[in-house]
Amino acid sequence: MAALTALTIAEARDGLASGAYSARDLASAHIEAMEAARALNAFVLETPERALADADASDARRKSGAAGPLDGVPLAIKDLFCTEGVRTTACSHILDEFVPPYESTVTANLRAAGAVMLGKTNMDQFAMGSSNETSHFGPVVNPWRRSGDNRPLVPGGSSGGSAAAVAARLCLGAAGTDTGGSIRQPAAFCGVVGMKPTYGRCSRWGIVAFASSLDQAGPMTRTVRDATIMLGAMAGFDKKDSTSADIATPNFEAALGQGVKGLKVGIPVEYRIDGIDDEIAALWDQGADWLRDAGAEIVDISLPRTKYALPTYYIIAPAEASSNLARYDGMRYGLREDADGLEDMYEATRGAGFGPEVRRRILIGAYVLSAGYYDAYYLKAQKVRKLIADEFAAAFGKVDAILTPTVPTAAFAQGDKIDDPLEMYLNDVLTVPASLAGLPAISLPAGLSGDGLPLGLHVITRAFDEDTLFRVAESLETAAGFTAAPGAIV
Amino acid sequence: MTVDKSTVVRIAQLARIRVPEADLEALAGELDQIIGWVEQLDEVDTEGVTPMASTADAAGLRWREDKVDDGGQPDKVLANAPESRDGFFVVPKVIE
Amino acid sequence: MSLIEGRTGEWEIVIGLEVHAQVMSDAKLFSGASTAFGAEPNTQVSLVDAAMPGMLPVINGKCVEQAVRTGLGLKAKINLVSVFDRKNYFYPDLPQGYQISQFSDPIVGRGDVVLDMPDGSTRTVELTRIHLEQDAGKSVHDQDPGHTLIDLNRSGVALMEIVSEPDMRSAEEAAVYVTKLRSILRYLGTCDGNMEQGSLRCDANVSVRKPGGELGTRCEIKNLNSIRFLREAIQYEARRQIDVIEDGGTIAQETRLFDSDRGVTRTMRSKEEAHDYRYFPDPDLLPLTLTQDFVDRLKAELPELPDEKKARFMADLGLGEEDAGVLVAERAVAEYYEQVAEGRDGKIAANWVAGELFGALNRKGIDITETPVPAARLGGLIDLIADGTISNRIAKDVFEDMVETGRDAAAIVEDKGLKQVSDSGAIETVVDELIAGNQGQVDQFRGGNEKVLGWFVGQVMKATQGKANPKMVNEVLRKKLAG
Ligand SMILES: [Mg+2]
Ligand SMILES: [Zn+2]
């Protein structure tokens, strides 16, 4: 059945429609693959019974002629999405064995579209991290290996389990979330497509909050077309989220096949930061050439405040997180440490429940919001954020899309950066600016490094112009013809 | 040094997170390095710039109608409680 | 201004109040759970109110309208753009670990409240601001020695925090201020003002100083849930501060609690670690924007408020300051009175409502909404006096009957045959008999002893069970006795 796990979502959709195989066949094949690949630690909770039940229900729907756009498609769900009756932990000890009595809007939308849930995927604790090493359930192993070097590599993060599962053919697609690059960076490290929609396109209701003004859910797939199909099912206005955009969800898939002729694509000179691998800089130029050859006009643009995006992000995100994570106090759900007295219980529970990186960010957040520091740090960051957003707005007066690399480097080895926070934060230097501006962005695999690791290209477009984003990504995907797959899955 | 051990102790108290004495020194170093790094924002002239709290601002806040359509689910509310009794959450004695 | 005598001379109390008024709405400020009082624990809790992971607030438009109407009713500035901030602190009945409130940009700005003091003078207290915020849950401390029980039914209920300037100078003024505020909120229908149920709670900021001197250090006394406690707490606290200072001590700025059993205030025992609430705009909520049209529409729909009503009662219905004040304090009373006074003498109507009716209600321990005598029926009784059907004295008996039976005045007069006798023939017969049978008294009168007339009147009334028209009795007697 291995063939079934190699399908794209679009192919599976056709195969299911033609009756070539059933949803149960697809689910069984993926459950098998999922169980065989446990060494990757991509899943923190496998839900095979649920998957088979979903699949049978899907086959029944199809017989009755009521199949949805994702009917019978086996997906993996990041453990940040609250799933009714299914343990949800954000991969933190502090949520302990929390079982939500509710379903997040995005996963509910996926279910309504007929998707089959295989399980909950591993991630950096509370989505804070770029290597999946901050997970309470241990690191995820990147299915890719450097040629001639068997050291386990990180899959990136925070959506590392989702990226690894898609790359290792353990699911046809996965739901991820992206706050500063948590979908796009792991997608680049694992050689898959990862897309972050415009802020407000997907509801945040029922997604464990990290940084409310930045968090967005998005699809992780093996092709751009699959991303359009999956996003179409995930997105939509939700009155339960005050920041959800009350705007119709277009048929993203319909945007494909139009090419990029006549589009203006900007190359921001400031993104050529030192620290970008030569191979990646070269791939970036290559990408520009591919788009030029496809009929796009390549324009140099300037985004001078780009270099301040990362420090801005590391004030705003921790500030919001320090408040968002205050609810994990051992009173109503999750971990509660024995203690003598209330104050002792708070400190013992939160001290034991949060990992080092989460603790670090909560403390940074509390610090930048505390009396006497608010203006100097938080308010200052909000102003710089405005300047960065304005800069993008100005750039999009000249161009329709912006092309950059996704990450300055390819996947690194476990343990390489976990002890150096700043070094780790630099992973997001190229993805964070679009997050601060709330813009849609996508990473797609466009080539391999000299030692055989996938490298990603990154496209950004105007708010709510996902159509153009997918058009440019498809054009790059076609030109790159990236077919490599990770070698031996462990 | 912007962030020293005493600062860490103070904000850890604010955040209700117990930090083992043994971790304080290292943590202070890490936080000081990060805070020092974000201070590069001082280079940016933000005179007269309106702070941006959300990219969704333009929309303006949407209102719900005054309808009771939620609640009546103490079982769900208490389902994950570490300790509950007679429909209440049970917590350590609070001293007023 | 009332000063307090201390060992070192006179002291002035300076009081500012923060009133938390529960907004009248069916659902909570940011969730669809009910706000009804007295439900079983945690039965009126949405997953948003319990701060489950990933839950998000969506604002209840009714609560916004209520805050704006309150601002308009208090002649305050309405801010077309306001912002919700998070006030971060840990407490078991604060599920989110922060309260959604309004810090830098409240929905209502400056306004004022006019106080009518008992001595007839008026004082104006300036409002600093009104902001919308979430209430916390309820902590039950007395059920279990070792634990506190948490009920989140209140968690997320909308409150208006109404903040005054430190403009009050006595416990009396503070009491009048809260009473007046409560009256206006009830007129507006934006808060039921029920202090027993906690829908109206006061925090009092109290300090003392030498008259006209610079402000002293203030202490905040939290959660005063009755006007009596407010008075007692302020009086105690002022005296305490004066004693401390006069004994050479200094006042520490702190939060205190009022122990109503012992009538004293005491420091909150909970660790007073320097509060650092780390306010910042709630990223789950966008700024709250209003249009001027929306505000104008609400303004046009405001009911007549006590101050205007009082002025009208005095000008149009000829009531005195005091009667008018009593009759407008409660909207229900004012409306009852207006029905009674409709097309009748305003003063007479006021006397019946403020006198006989209030007396009866007090005796029965019920309020105007439960009155056994509807306004229309009290009006009917007054009409029977006006047209001479019954005398004032008989009317009082009839009213008592109405209070007991709820019956219509005319019917009672009919059944009991209380119609006053105005038929001169009948009265003359009685008078003739009296004159014939009491020659002695007749002679005294004719001898110039006017007093005897009263005796004759009494006899006639006795003979007619008080139903004879007094005016006629006098006329007939004088005519006949003149002989
Ligand atoms: Mg207050
Ligand atoms: Zn308040």
Tab-separated table of C-alpha atoms in Angstrom, chain A residues 42-196:
chain	number	residue	atom	x	y	z
A	42	ALA	CA	6.442	13.163	14.790
A	43	PHE	CA	3.198	12.263	16.570
A	44	VAL	CA	2.584	12.815	20.288
A	45	LEU	CA	-0.780	11.119	20.053
A	46	GLU	CA	-1.875	8.585	17.413
A	47	THR	CA	-5.625	8.230	16.916
A	48	PRO	CA	-5.939	5.164	14.613
A	49	GLU	CA	-9.426	4.148	15.793
A	50	ARG	CA	-10.646	7.669	15.230
A	51	ALA	CA	-8.962	7.690	11.789
A	52	LEU	CA	-10.678	4.464	10.729
A	53	ALA	CA	-14.024	5.645	12.054
A	54	ASP	CA	-13.604	8.939	10.174
A	55	ALA	CA	-12.633	6.983	7.049
A	56	ASP	CA	-15.636	4.666	7.196
A	57	ALA	CA	-17.935	7.642	7.696
A	58	SER	CA	-16.277	9.252	4.683
A	59	ASP	CA	-16.782	6.199	2.490
A	60	ALA	CA	-20.429	6.177	3.536
A	61	ARG	CA	-20.813	9.862	2.657
A	62	ARG	CA	-19.228	9.250	-0.724
A	63	LYS	CA	-21.684	6.427	-1.452
A	64	SER	CA	-24.534	8.791	-0.617
A	65	GLY	CA	-22.950	11.323	-2.970
A	66	ALA	CA	-22.254	13.894	-0.245
A	67	ALA	CA	-18.443	13.968	-0.283
A	68	GLY	CA	-16.670	17.159	0.810
A	69	PRO	CA	-13.530	18.722	-0.721
A	70	LEU	CA	-11.208	16.770	1.612
A	71	ASP	CA	-13.375	13.701	2.067
A	72	GLY	CA	-11.303	10.699	3.114
A	73	VAL	CA	-8.001	12.597	3.101
A	74	PRO	CA	-5.809	11.549	6.096
A	75	LEU	CA	-4.315	14.550	7.867
A	76	ALA	CA	-2.099	15.157	10.895
A	77	ILE	CA	-3.059	17.912	13.342
A	78	LYS	CA	-0.561	20.011	15.284
A	79	ASP	CA	-1.085	19.550	19.018
A	80	LEU	CA	-1.811	23.275	19.340
A	81	PHE	CA	-5.327	22.768	17.920
A	82	CYS	CA	-7.892	21.869	20.569
A	83	THR	CA	-9.616	18.675	19.463
A	84	GLU	CA	-12.817	17.631	21.238
A	85	GLY	CA	-12.322	14.529	23.354
A	86	VAL	CA	-8.722	14.158	22.154
A	87	ARG	CA	-5.855	15.153	24.484
A	88	THR	CA	-4.340	18.521	23.595
A	89	THR	CA	-1.140	19.676	25.288
A	90	ALA	CA	0.690	22.251	23.123
A	91	CYS	CA	3.497	19.805	23.964
A	92	SER	CA	3.852	21.373	27.381
A	93	HIS	CA	3.846	19.590	30.725
A	94	ILE	CA	1.588	22.307	32.148
A	95	LEU	CA	-1.443	21.151	30.132
A	96	ASP	CA	-0.779	17.680	31.443
A	97	GLU	CA	-3.609	15.391	30.254
A	98	PHE	CA	-5.960	18.213	29.190
A	99	VAL	CA	-8.858	16.932	27.075
A	100	PRO	CA	-10.773	19.803	25.444
A	101	PRO	CA	-14.572	19.607	25.563
A	102	TYR	CA	-14.540	21.603	22.299
A	103	GLU	CA	-13.122	21.525	18.764
A	104	SER	CA	-11.120	24.398	17.269
A	105	THR	CA	-12.852	26.162	14.375
A	106	VAL	CA	-10.094	25.243	11.910
A	107	THR	CA	-10.107	21.509	12.735
A	108	ALA	CA	-13.910	21.579	12.796
A	109	ASN	CA	-13.784	23.062	9.271
A	110	LEU	CA	-11.399	20.305	8.171
A	111	ARG	CA	-13.739	17.670	9.610
A	112	ALA	CA	-16.693	19.296	7.898
A	113	ALA	CA	-14.743	19.014	4.628
A	114	GLY	CA	-14.439	15.282	5.270
A	115	ALA	CA	-10.824	15.079	6.463
A	116	VAL	CA	-9.637	12.054	8.463
A	117	MET	CA	-7.543	12.728	11.601
A	118	LEU	CA	-4.547	10.423	12.080
A	119	GLY	CA	-3.307	12.022	15.292
A	120	LYS	CA	-1.755	15.039	16.999
A	121	THR	CA	1.717	16.085	15.937
A	122	ASN	CA	4.733	17.073	17.986
A	123	MET	CA	5.794	20.717	18.194
A	124	ASP	CA	7.910	23.133	20.164
A	125	GLN	CA	6.292	23.752	23.522
A	126	PHE	CA	3.543	26.391	23.108
A	127	ALA	CA	4.923	26.898	19.574
A	128	MET	CA	8.008	28.569	21.030
A	129	GLY	CA	11.056	27.280	19.208
A	130	SER	CA	12.559	26.676	15.776
A	131	SER	CA	13.850	23.119	16.148
A	132	ASN	CA	11.125	21.159	17.937
A	133	GLU	CA	13.594	20.541	20.735
A	134	THR	CA	11.537	22.426	23.327
A	135	SER	CA	8.724	19.840	23.202
A	136	HIS	CA	7.841	18.158	26.483
A	137	PHE	CA	7.581	14.944	24.426
A	138	GLY	CA	11.136	15.127	23.126
A	139	PRO	CA	12.542	16.267	19.786
A	140	VAL	CA	11.285	15.270	16.358
A	141	VAL	CA	13.816	13.697	14.002
A	142	ASN	CA	13.971	15.244	10.525
A	143	PRO	CA	13.414	12.416	8.009
A	144	TRP	CA	16.191	13.967	5.918
A	145	ARG	CA	19.850	13.239	6.554
A	146	ARG	CA	22.966	14.946	5.239
A	147	SER	CA	24.582	12.677	2.691
A	148	GLY	CA	27.364	10.746	4.383
A	149	ASP	CA	26.376	11.971	7.832
A	150	ASN	CA	23.909	10.104	9.976
A	151	ARG	CA	23.523	12.658	12.755
A	152	PRO	CA	19.818	13.330	13.414
A	153	LEU	CA	18.770	16.757	12.185
A	154	VAL	CA	16.022	18.976	13.546
A	155	PRO	CA	12.843	19.350	11.454
A	156	GLY	CA	12.603	23.015	12.373
A	157	GLY	CA	9.762	24.375	14.419
A	158	SER	CA	7.482	24.986	15.928
A	159	SER	CA	5.381	22.821	13.551
A	160	GLY	CA	8.214	20.259	13.332
A	161	GLY	CA	6.086	17.145	13.806
A	162	SER	CA	3.655	18.253	11.106
A	163	ALA	CA	6.473	19.025	8.653
A	164	ALA	CA	8.239	15.729	9.357
A	165	ALA	CA	4.993	13.750	9.018
A	166	VAL	CA	4.243	15.296	5.624
A	167	ALA	CA	7.836	14.817	4.411
A	168	ALA	CA	7.974	11.200	5.610
A	169	ARG	CA	4.698	10.362	3.877
A	170	LEU	CA	2.905	9.683	7.173
A	171	CYS	CA	-0.043	11.849	6.105
A	172	LEU	CA	-1.171	13.624	2.947
A	173	GLY	CA	-1.141	16.982	4.665
A	174	ALA	CA	-0.942	18.566	8.098
A	175	ALA	CA	-2.421	21.527	9.913
A	176	GLY	CA	0.232	23.824	11.348
A	177	THR	CA	0.352	27.250	12.956
A	178	ASP	CA	2.740	30.101	12.265
A	179	THR	CA	3.508	33.025	14.562
A	180	GLY	CA	6.925	34.108	13.281
A	181	GLY	CA	7.741	31.289	10.854
A	182	SER	CA	6.515	28.143	12.605
A	183	ILE	CA	4.981	26.713	9.404
A	184	ARG	CA	7.402	28.060	6.821
A	185	GLN	CA	10.751	27.333	8.514
A	186	PRO	CA	10.024	23.642	9.262
A	187	ALA	CA	8.524	23.301	5.777
A	188	ALA	CA	11.847	24.515	4.348
A	189	PHE	CA	13.854	22.189	6.605
A	190	CYS	CA	11.732	19.154	5.649
A	191	GLY	CA	11.292	19.869	1.934
A	192	VAL	CA	7.542	20.451	1.976
A	193	VAL	CA	5.172	23.314	1.182
A	194	GLY	CA	4.167	25.425	4.168
A	195	MET	CA	1.795	28.353	3.907
A	196	LYS	CA	0.805	31.094	6.377
